[in-house]
PDB file of C-alpha atoms and ligand atoms in Angstrom:
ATOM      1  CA  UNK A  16     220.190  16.687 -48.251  1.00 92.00           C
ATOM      2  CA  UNK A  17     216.682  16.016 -46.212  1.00 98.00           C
ATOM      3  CA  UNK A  18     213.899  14.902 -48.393  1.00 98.00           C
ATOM      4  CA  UNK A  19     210.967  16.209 -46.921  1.00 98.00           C
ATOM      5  CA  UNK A  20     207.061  15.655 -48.221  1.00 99.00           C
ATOM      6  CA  UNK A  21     204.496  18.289 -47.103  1.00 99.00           C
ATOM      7  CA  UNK A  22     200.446  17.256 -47.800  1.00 98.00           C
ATOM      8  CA  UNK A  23     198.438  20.089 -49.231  1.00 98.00           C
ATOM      9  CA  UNK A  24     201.246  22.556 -49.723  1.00 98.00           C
ATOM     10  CA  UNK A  25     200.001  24.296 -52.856  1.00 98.00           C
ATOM     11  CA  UNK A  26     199.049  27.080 -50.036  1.00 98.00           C
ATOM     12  CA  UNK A  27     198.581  28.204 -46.690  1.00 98.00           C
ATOM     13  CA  UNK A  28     200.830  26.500 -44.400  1.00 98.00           C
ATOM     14  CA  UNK A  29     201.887  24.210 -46.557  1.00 98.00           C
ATOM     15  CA  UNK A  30     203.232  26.458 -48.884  1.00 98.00           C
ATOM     16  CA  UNK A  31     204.991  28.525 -46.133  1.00 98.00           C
ATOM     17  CA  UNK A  32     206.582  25.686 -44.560  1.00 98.00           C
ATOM     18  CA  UNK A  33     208.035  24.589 -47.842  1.00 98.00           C
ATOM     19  CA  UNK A  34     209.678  27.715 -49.063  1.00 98.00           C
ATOM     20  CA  UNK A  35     211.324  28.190 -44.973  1.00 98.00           C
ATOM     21  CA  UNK A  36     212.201  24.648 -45.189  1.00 98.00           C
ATOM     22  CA  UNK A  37     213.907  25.151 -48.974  1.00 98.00           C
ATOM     23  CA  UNK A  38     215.674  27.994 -47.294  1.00 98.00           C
ATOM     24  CA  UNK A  39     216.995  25.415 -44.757  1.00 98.00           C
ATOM     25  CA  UNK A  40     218.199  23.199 -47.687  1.00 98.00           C
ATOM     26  CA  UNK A  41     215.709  20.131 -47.518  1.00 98.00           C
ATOM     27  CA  UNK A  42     214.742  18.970 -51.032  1.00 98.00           C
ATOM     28  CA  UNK A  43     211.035  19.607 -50.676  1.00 98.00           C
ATOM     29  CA  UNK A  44     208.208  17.951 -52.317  1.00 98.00           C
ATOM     30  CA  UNK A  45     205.291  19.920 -52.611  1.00 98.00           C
ATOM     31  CA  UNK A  46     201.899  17.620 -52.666  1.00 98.00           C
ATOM     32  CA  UNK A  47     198.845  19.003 -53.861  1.00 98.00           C
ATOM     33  CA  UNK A  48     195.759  16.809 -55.288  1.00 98.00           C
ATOM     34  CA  UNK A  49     194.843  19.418 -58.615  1.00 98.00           C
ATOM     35  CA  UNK A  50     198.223  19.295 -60.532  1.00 98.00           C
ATOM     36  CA  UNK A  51     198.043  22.535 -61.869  1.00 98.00           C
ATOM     37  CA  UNK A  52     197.970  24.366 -58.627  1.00 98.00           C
ATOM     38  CA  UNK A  53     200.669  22.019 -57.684  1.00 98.00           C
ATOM     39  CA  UNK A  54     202.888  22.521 -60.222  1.00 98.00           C
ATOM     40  CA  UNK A  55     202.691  26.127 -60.387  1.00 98.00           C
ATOM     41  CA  UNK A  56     203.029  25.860 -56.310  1.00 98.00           C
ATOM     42  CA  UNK A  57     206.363  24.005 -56.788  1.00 98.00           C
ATOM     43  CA  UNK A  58     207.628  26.391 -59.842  1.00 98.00           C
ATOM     44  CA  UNK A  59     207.167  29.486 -57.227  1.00 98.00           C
ATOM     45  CA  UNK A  60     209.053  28.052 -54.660  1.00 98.00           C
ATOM     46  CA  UNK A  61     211.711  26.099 -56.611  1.00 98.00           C
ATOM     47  CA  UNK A  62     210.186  22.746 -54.745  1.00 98.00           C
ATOM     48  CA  UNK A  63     209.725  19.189 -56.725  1.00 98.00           C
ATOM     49  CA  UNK A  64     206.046  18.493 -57.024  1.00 98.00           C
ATOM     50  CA  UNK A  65     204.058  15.276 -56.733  1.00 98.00           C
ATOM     51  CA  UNK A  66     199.855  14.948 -57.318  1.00 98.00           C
ATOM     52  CA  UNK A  67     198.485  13.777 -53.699  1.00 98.00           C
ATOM     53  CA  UNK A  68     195.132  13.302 -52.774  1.00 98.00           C
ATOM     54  CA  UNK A  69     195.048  12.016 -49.110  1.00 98.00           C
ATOM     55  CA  UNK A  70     191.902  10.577 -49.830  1.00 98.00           C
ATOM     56  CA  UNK A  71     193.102   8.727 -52.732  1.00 98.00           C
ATOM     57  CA  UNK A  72     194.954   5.527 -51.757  1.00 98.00           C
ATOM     58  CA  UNK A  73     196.017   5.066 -55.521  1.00 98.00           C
ATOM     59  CA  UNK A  74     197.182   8.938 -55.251  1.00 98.00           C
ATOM     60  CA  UNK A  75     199.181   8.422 -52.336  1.00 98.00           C
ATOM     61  CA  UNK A  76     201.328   5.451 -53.393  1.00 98.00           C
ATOM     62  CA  UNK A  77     201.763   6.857 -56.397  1.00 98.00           C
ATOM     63  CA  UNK A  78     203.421  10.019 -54.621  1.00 98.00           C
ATOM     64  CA  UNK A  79     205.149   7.870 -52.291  1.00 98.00           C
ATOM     65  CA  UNK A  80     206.514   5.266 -55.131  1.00 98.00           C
ATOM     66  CA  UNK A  81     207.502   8.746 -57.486  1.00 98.00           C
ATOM     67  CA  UNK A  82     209.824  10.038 -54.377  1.00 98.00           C
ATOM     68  CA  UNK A  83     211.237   6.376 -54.029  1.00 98.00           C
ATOM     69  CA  UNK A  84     212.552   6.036 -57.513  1.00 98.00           C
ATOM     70  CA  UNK A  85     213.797   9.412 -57.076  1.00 98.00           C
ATOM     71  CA  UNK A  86     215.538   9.599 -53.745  1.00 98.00           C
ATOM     72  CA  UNK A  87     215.398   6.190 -51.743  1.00 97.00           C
ATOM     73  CA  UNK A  88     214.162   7.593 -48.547  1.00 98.00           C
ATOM     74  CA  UNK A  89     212.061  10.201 -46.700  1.00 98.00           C
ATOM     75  CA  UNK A  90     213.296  12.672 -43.692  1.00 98.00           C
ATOM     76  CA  UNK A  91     210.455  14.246 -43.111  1.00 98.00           C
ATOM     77  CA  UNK A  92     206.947  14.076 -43.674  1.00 98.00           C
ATOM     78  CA  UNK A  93     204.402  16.785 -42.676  1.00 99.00           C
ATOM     79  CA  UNK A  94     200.726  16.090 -42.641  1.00 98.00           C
ATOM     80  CA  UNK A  95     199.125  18.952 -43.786  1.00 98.00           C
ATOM     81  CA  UNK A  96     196.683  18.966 -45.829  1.00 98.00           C
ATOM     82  CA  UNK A  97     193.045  19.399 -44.093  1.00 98.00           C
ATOM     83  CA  UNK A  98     189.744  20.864 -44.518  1.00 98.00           C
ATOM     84  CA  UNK A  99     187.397  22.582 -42.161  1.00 96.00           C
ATOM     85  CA  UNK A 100     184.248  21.232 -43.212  1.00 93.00           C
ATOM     86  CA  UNK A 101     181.638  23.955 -43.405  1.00 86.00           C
ATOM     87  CA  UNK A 102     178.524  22.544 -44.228  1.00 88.00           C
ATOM     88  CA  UNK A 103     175.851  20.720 -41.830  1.00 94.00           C
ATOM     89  CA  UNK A 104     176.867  18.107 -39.395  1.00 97.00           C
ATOM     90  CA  UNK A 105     175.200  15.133 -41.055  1.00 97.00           C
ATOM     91  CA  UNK A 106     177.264  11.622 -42.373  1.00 98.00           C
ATOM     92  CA  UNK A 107     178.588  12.580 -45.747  1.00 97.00           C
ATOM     93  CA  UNK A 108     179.550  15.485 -44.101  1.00 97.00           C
ATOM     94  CA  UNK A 109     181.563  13.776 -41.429  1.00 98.00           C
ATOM     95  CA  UNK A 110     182.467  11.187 -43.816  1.00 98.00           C
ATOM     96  CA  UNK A 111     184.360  14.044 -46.004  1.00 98.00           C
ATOM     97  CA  UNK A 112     186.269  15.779 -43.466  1.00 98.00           C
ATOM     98  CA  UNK A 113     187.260  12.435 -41.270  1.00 98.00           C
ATOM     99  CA  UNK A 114     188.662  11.185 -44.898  1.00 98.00           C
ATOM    100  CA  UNK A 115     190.573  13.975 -45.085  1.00 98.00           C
ATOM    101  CA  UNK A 116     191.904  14.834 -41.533  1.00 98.00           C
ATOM    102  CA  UNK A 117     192.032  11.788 -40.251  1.00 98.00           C
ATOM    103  CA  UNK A 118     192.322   8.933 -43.242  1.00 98.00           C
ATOM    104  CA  UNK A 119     194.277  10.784 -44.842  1.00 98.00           C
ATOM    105  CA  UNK A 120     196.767  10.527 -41.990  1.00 99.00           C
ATOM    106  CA  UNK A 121     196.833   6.886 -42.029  1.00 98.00           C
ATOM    107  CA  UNK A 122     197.224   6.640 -45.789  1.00 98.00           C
ATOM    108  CA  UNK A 123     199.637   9.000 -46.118  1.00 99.00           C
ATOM    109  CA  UNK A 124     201.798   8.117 -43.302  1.00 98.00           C
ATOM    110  CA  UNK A 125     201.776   3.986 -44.009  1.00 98.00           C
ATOM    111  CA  UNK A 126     202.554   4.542 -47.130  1.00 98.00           C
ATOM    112  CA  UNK A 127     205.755   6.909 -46.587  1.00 98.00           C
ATOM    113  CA  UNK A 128     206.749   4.248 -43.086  1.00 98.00           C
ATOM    114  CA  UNK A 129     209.183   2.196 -45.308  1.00 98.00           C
ATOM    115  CA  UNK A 130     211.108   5.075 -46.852  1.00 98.00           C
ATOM    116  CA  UNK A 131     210.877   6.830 -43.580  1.00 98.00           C
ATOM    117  CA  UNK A 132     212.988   3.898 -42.263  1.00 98.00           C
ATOM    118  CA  UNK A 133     215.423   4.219 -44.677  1.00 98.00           C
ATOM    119  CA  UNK A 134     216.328   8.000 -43.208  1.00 98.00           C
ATOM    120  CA  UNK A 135     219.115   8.298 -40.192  1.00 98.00           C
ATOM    121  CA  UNK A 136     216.831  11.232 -38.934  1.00 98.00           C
ATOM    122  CA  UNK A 137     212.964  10.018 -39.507  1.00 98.00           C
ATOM    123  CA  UNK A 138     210.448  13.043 -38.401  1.00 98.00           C
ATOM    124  CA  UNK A 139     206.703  13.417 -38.903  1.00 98.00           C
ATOM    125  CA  UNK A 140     204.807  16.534 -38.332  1.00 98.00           C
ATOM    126  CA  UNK A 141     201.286  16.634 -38.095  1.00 98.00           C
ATOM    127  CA  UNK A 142     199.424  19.713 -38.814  1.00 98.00           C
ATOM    128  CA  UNK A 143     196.557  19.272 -36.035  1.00 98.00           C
ATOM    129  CA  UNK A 144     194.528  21.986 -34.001  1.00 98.00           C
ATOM    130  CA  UNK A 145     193.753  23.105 -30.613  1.00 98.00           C
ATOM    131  CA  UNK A 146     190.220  23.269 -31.361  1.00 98.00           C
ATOM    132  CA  UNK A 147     191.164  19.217 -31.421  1.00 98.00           C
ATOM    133  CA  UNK A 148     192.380  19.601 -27.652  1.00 98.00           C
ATOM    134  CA  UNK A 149     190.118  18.422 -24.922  1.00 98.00           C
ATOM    135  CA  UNK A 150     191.677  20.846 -22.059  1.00 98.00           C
ATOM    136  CA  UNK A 151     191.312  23.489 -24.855  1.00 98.00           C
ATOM    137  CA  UNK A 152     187.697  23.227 -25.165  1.00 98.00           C
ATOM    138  CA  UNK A 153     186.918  22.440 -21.907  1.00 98.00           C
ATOM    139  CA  UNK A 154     188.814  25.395 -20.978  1.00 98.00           C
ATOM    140  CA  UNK A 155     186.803  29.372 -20.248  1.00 98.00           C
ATOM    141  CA  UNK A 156     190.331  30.734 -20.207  1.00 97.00           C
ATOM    142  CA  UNK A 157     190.867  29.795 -23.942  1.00 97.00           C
ATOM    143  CA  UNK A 158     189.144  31.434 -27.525  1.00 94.00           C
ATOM    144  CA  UNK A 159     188.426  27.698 -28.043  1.00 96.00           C
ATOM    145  CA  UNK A 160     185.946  27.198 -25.255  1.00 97.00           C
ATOM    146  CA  UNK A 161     183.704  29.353 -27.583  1.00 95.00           C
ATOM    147  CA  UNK A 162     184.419  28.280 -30.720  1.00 92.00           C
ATOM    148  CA  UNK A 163     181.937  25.978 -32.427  1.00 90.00           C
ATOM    149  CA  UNK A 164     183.650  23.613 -35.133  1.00 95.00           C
ATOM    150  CA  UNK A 165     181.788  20.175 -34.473  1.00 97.00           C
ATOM    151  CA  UNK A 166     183.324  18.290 -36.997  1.00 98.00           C
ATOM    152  CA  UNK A 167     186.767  19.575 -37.571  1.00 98.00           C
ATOM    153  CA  UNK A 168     187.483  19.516 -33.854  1.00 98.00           C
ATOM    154  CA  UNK A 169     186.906  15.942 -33.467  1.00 98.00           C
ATOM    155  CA  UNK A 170     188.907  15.022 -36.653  1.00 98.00           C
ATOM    156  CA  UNK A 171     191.546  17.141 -35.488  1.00 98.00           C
ATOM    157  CA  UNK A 172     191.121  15.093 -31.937  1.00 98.00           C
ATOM    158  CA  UNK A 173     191.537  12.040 -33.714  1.00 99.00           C
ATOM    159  CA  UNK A 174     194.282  13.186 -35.977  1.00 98.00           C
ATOM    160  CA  UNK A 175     196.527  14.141 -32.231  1.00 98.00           C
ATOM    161  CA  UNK A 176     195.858  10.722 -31.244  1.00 98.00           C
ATOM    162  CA  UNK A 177     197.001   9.298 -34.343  1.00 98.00           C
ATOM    163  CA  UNK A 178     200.322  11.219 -33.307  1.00 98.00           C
ATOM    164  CA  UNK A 179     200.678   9.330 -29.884  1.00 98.00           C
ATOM    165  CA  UNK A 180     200.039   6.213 -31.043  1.00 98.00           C
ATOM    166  CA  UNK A 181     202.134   6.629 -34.109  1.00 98.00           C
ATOM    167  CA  UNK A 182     204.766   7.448 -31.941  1.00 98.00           C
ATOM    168  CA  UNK A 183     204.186   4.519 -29.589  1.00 98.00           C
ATOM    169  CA  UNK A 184     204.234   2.533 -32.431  1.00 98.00           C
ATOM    170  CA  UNK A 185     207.027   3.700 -34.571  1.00 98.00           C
ATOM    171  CA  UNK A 186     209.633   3.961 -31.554  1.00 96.00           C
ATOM    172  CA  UNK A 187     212.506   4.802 -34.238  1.00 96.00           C
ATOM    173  CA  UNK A 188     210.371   7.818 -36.002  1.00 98.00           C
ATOM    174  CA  UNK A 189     209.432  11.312 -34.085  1.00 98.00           C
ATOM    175  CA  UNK A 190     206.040  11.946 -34.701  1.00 98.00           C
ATOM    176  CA  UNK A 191     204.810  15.126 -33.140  1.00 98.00           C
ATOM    177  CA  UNK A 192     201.387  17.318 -33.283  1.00 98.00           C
ATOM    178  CA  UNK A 193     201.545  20.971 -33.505  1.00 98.00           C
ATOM    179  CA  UNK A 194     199.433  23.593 -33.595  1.00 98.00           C
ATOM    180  CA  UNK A 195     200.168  26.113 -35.366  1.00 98.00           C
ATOM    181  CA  UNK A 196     198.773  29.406 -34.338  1.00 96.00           C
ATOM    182  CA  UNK A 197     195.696  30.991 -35.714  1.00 96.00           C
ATOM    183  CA  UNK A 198     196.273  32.175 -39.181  1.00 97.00           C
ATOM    184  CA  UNK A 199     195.336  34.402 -42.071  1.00 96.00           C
ATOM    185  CA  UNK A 200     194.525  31.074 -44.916  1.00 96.00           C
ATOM    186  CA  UNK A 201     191.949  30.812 -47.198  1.00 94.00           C
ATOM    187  CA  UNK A 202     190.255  27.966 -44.238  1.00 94.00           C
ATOM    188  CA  UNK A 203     189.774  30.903 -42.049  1.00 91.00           C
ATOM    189  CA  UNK A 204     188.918  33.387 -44.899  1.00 90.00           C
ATOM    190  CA  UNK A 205     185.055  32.992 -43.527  1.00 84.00           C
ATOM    191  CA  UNK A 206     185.993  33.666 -39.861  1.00 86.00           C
ATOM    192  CA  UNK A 207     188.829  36.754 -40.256  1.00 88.00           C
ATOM    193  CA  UNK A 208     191.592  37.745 -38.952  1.00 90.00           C
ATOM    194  CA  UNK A 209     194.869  35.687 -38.060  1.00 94.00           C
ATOM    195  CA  UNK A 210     198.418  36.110 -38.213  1.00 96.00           C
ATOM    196  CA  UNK A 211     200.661  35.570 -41.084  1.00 97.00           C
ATOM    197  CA  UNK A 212     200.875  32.221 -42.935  1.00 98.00           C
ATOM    198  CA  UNK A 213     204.924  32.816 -42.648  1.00 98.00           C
ATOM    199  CA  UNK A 214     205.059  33.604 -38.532  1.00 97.00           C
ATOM    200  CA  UNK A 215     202.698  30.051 -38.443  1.00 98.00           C
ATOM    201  CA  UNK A 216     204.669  28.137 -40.621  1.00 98.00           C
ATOM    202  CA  UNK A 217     208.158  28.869 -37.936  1.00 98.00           C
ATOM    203  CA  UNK A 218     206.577  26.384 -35.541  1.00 96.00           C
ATOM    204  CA  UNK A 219     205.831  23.365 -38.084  1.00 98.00           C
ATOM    205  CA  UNK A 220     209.210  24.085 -39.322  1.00 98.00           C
ATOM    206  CA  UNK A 221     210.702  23.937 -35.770  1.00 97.00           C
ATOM    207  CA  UNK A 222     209.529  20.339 -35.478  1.00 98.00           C
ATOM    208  CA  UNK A 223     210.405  19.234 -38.481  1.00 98.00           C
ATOM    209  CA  UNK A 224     214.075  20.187 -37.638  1.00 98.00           C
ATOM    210  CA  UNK A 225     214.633  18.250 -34.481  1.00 97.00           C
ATOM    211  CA  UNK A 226     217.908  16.185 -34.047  1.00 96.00           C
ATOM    212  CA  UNK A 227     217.658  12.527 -33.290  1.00 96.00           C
ATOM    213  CA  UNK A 228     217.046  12.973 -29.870  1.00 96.00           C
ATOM    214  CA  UNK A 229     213.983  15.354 -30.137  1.00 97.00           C
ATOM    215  CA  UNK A 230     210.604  14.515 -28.742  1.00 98.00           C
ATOM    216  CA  UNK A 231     208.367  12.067 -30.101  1.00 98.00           C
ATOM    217  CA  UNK A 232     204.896  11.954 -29.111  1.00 98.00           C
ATOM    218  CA  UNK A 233     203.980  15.561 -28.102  1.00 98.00           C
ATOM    219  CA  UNK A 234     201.348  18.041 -28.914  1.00 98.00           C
ATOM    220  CA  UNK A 235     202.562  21.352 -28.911  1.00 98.00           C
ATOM    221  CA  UNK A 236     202.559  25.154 -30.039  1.00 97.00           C
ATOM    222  CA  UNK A 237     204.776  27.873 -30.152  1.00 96.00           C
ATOM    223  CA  UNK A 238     204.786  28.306 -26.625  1.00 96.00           C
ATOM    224  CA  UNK A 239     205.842  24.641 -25.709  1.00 96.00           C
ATOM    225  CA  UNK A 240     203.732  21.743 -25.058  1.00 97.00           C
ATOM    226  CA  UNK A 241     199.526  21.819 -24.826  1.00 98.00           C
ATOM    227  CA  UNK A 242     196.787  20.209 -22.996  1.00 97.00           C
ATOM    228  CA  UNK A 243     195.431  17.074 -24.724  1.00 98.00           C
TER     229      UNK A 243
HETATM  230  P1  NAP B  25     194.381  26.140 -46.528  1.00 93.82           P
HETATM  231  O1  NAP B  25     195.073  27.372 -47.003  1.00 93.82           O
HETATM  232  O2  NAP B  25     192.944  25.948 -46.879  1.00 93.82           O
HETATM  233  O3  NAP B  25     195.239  24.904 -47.053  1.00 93.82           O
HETATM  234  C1  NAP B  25     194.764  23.594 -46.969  1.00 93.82           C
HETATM  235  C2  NAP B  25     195.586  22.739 -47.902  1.00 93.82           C
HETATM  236  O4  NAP B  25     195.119  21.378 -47.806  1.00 93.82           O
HETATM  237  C3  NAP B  25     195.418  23.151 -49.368  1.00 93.82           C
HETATM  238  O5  NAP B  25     196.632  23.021 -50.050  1.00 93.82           O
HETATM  239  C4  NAP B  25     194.410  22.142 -49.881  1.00 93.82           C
HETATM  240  O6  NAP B  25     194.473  21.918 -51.283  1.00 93.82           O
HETATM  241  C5  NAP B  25     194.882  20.923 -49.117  1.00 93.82           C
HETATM  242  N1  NAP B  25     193.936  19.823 -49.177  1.00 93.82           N
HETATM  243  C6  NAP B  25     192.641  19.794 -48.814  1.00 93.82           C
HETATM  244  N2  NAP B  25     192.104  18.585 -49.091  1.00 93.82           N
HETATM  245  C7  NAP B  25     193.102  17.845 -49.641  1.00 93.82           C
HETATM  246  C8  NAP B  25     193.190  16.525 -50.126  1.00 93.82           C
HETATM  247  N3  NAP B  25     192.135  15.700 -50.163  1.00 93.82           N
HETATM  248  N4  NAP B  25     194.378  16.089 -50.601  1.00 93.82           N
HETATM  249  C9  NAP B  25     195.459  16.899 -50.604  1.00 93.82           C
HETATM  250  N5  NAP B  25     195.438  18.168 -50.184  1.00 93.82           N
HETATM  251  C10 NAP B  25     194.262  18.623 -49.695  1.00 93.82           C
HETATM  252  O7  NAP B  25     194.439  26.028 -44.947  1.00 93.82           O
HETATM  253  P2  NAP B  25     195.647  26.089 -43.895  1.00 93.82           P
HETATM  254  O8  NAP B  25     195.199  26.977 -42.817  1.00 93.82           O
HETATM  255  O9  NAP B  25     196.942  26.336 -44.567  1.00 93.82           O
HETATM  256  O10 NAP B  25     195.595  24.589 -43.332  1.00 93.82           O
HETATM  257  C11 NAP B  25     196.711  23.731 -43.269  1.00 93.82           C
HETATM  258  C12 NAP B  25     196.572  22.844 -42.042  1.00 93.82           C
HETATM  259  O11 NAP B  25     196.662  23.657 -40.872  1.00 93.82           O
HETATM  260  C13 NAP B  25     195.225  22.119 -41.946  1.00 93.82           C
HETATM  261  O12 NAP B  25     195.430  20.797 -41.504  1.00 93.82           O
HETATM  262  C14 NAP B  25     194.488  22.920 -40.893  1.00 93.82           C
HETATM  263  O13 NAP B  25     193.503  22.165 -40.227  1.00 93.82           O
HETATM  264  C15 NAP B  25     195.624  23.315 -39.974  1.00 93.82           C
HETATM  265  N6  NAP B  25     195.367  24.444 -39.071  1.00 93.82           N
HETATM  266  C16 NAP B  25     195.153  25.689 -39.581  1.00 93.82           C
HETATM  267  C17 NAP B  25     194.934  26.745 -38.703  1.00 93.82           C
HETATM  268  C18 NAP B  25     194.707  28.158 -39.190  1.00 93.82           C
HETATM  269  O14 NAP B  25     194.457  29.054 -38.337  1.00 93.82           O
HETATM  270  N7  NAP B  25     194.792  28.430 -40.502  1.00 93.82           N
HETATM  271  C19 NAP B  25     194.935  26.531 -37.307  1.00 93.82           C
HETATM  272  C20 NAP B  25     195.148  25.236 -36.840  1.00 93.82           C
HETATM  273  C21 NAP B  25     195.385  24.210 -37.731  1.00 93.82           C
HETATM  274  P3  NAP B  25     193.477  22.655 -52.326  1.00 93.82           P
HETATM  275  O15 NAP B  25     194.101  23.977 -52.656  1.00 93.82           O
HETATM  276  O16 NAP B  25     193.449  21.696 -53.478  1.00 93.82           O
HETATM  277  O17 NAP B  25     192.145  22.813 -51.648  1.00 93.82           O
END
């Protein structure tokens, strides 16, 4: 059975990836930092549940030390939990969305490393953007030349990077960045429009599925790999 731990999953993508990846057979846990949307989250989809705040550090090793005791490993670990950051671009701004898309990476990730060793078939998935890409931005042919998101596309810049060098790092763990297709979530309620959280949720599920000798270190969507 693959243990898999999925950040922010009491909705949107999070929630989608679970139930496709409970259809797959993984023993999901279902993190989400207000327990009651968390727990009703998990009782929906038939998931284990455990309170995560990724910018908690006592939250997060708590979370990591409850799926421990219970299973002795993790397979698979998908960052997902983020926030878009509406608001002015001033410091506690910046402050609030880099401790969530970005810390909460770190945190999250060095505390699951051990039990992630422990697994024959370690994968991380990190829920990042193209609005983090560089060639995206920089790009007239793409809807993210356009698109003005100063804070969330830098967190989401650091939060690919994070990916590469996790991967450089962790040579015997895939880590991989996706992004996952613009989507109908309450984080885009504001904007409009979007696809299905369900359609979205196929890619993050693809790579959290690779085999052992998958790709570690990529940024990607559903169309294959993207610019940096
Ligand atoms: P969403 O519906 O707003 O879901 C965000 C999830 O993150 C929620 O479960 C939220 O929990 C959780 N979260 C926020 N802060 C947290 C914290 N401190 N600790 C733990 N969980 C926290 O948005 P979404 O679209 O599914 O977003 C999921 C990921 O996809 C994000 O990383 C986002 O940047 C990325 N993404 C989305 C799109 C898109 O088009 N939707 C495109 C590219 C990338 P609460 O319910 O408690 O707030």
């Amino acid at each position: 059975m693959t243990v898999t731990l999925i950040t922010g999953a009491n909705k949107g993508l999070g929630f989608e990836t679970a139930k496709q990846l409970l259809e797959l057979g993984h023993t999901v846990y279902v993190g989400a930092r207000d327990v009651e949307r968390g727990e009703k989250a998990a009782a929906t989809l038939g998931a284990r549940f455990v309170q995560l705040d990724v910018t908690d550090d006592a939250s997060v090793r708590d979370a990591l030390a409850s799926i421990e005791s219970a299973e002795d490993r993790l397979d698979v670990l998908v960052n997902n939990a983020g926030i878009l950051g509406v608001g002015p671009v001033d410091g506690p701004t910046a402050l609030r969305v880099f401790d969530t898309n970005v810390v909460g990476i770190v945190r999250v990730t060095e505390a699951a490393l051990p039990l992630l060793r422990k697994s024959s078939n370690p994968t991380v998935v990190t829920v990042s953007s193209s609005m983090g890409s560089f060639w995206a931005v920089t790009n007239p042919d793409r809807p993210e030349f356009n698109l003005s998101a100063t804070l969330y596309s830098a967190s989401k810049s650091a939060a690919t990077m994070l990916t590469v060098q996790y991967a450089k790092s962790q040579p015997g763990i895939k880590f991989n960045a996706i992004e996952p297709g613009y989507t109908a979530t309450d984080m885009m309620a504001a904007i409009g429009g979007g696809r299905p959280a369900a359609e979205s949720a196929k890619t993050i599920v693809g790579l959290a599925t690779l085999g052992p000798d998958g790709p570690t270190g990529t940024f990607q969507d559903e169309l294959g790999t993207l610019g940096w």
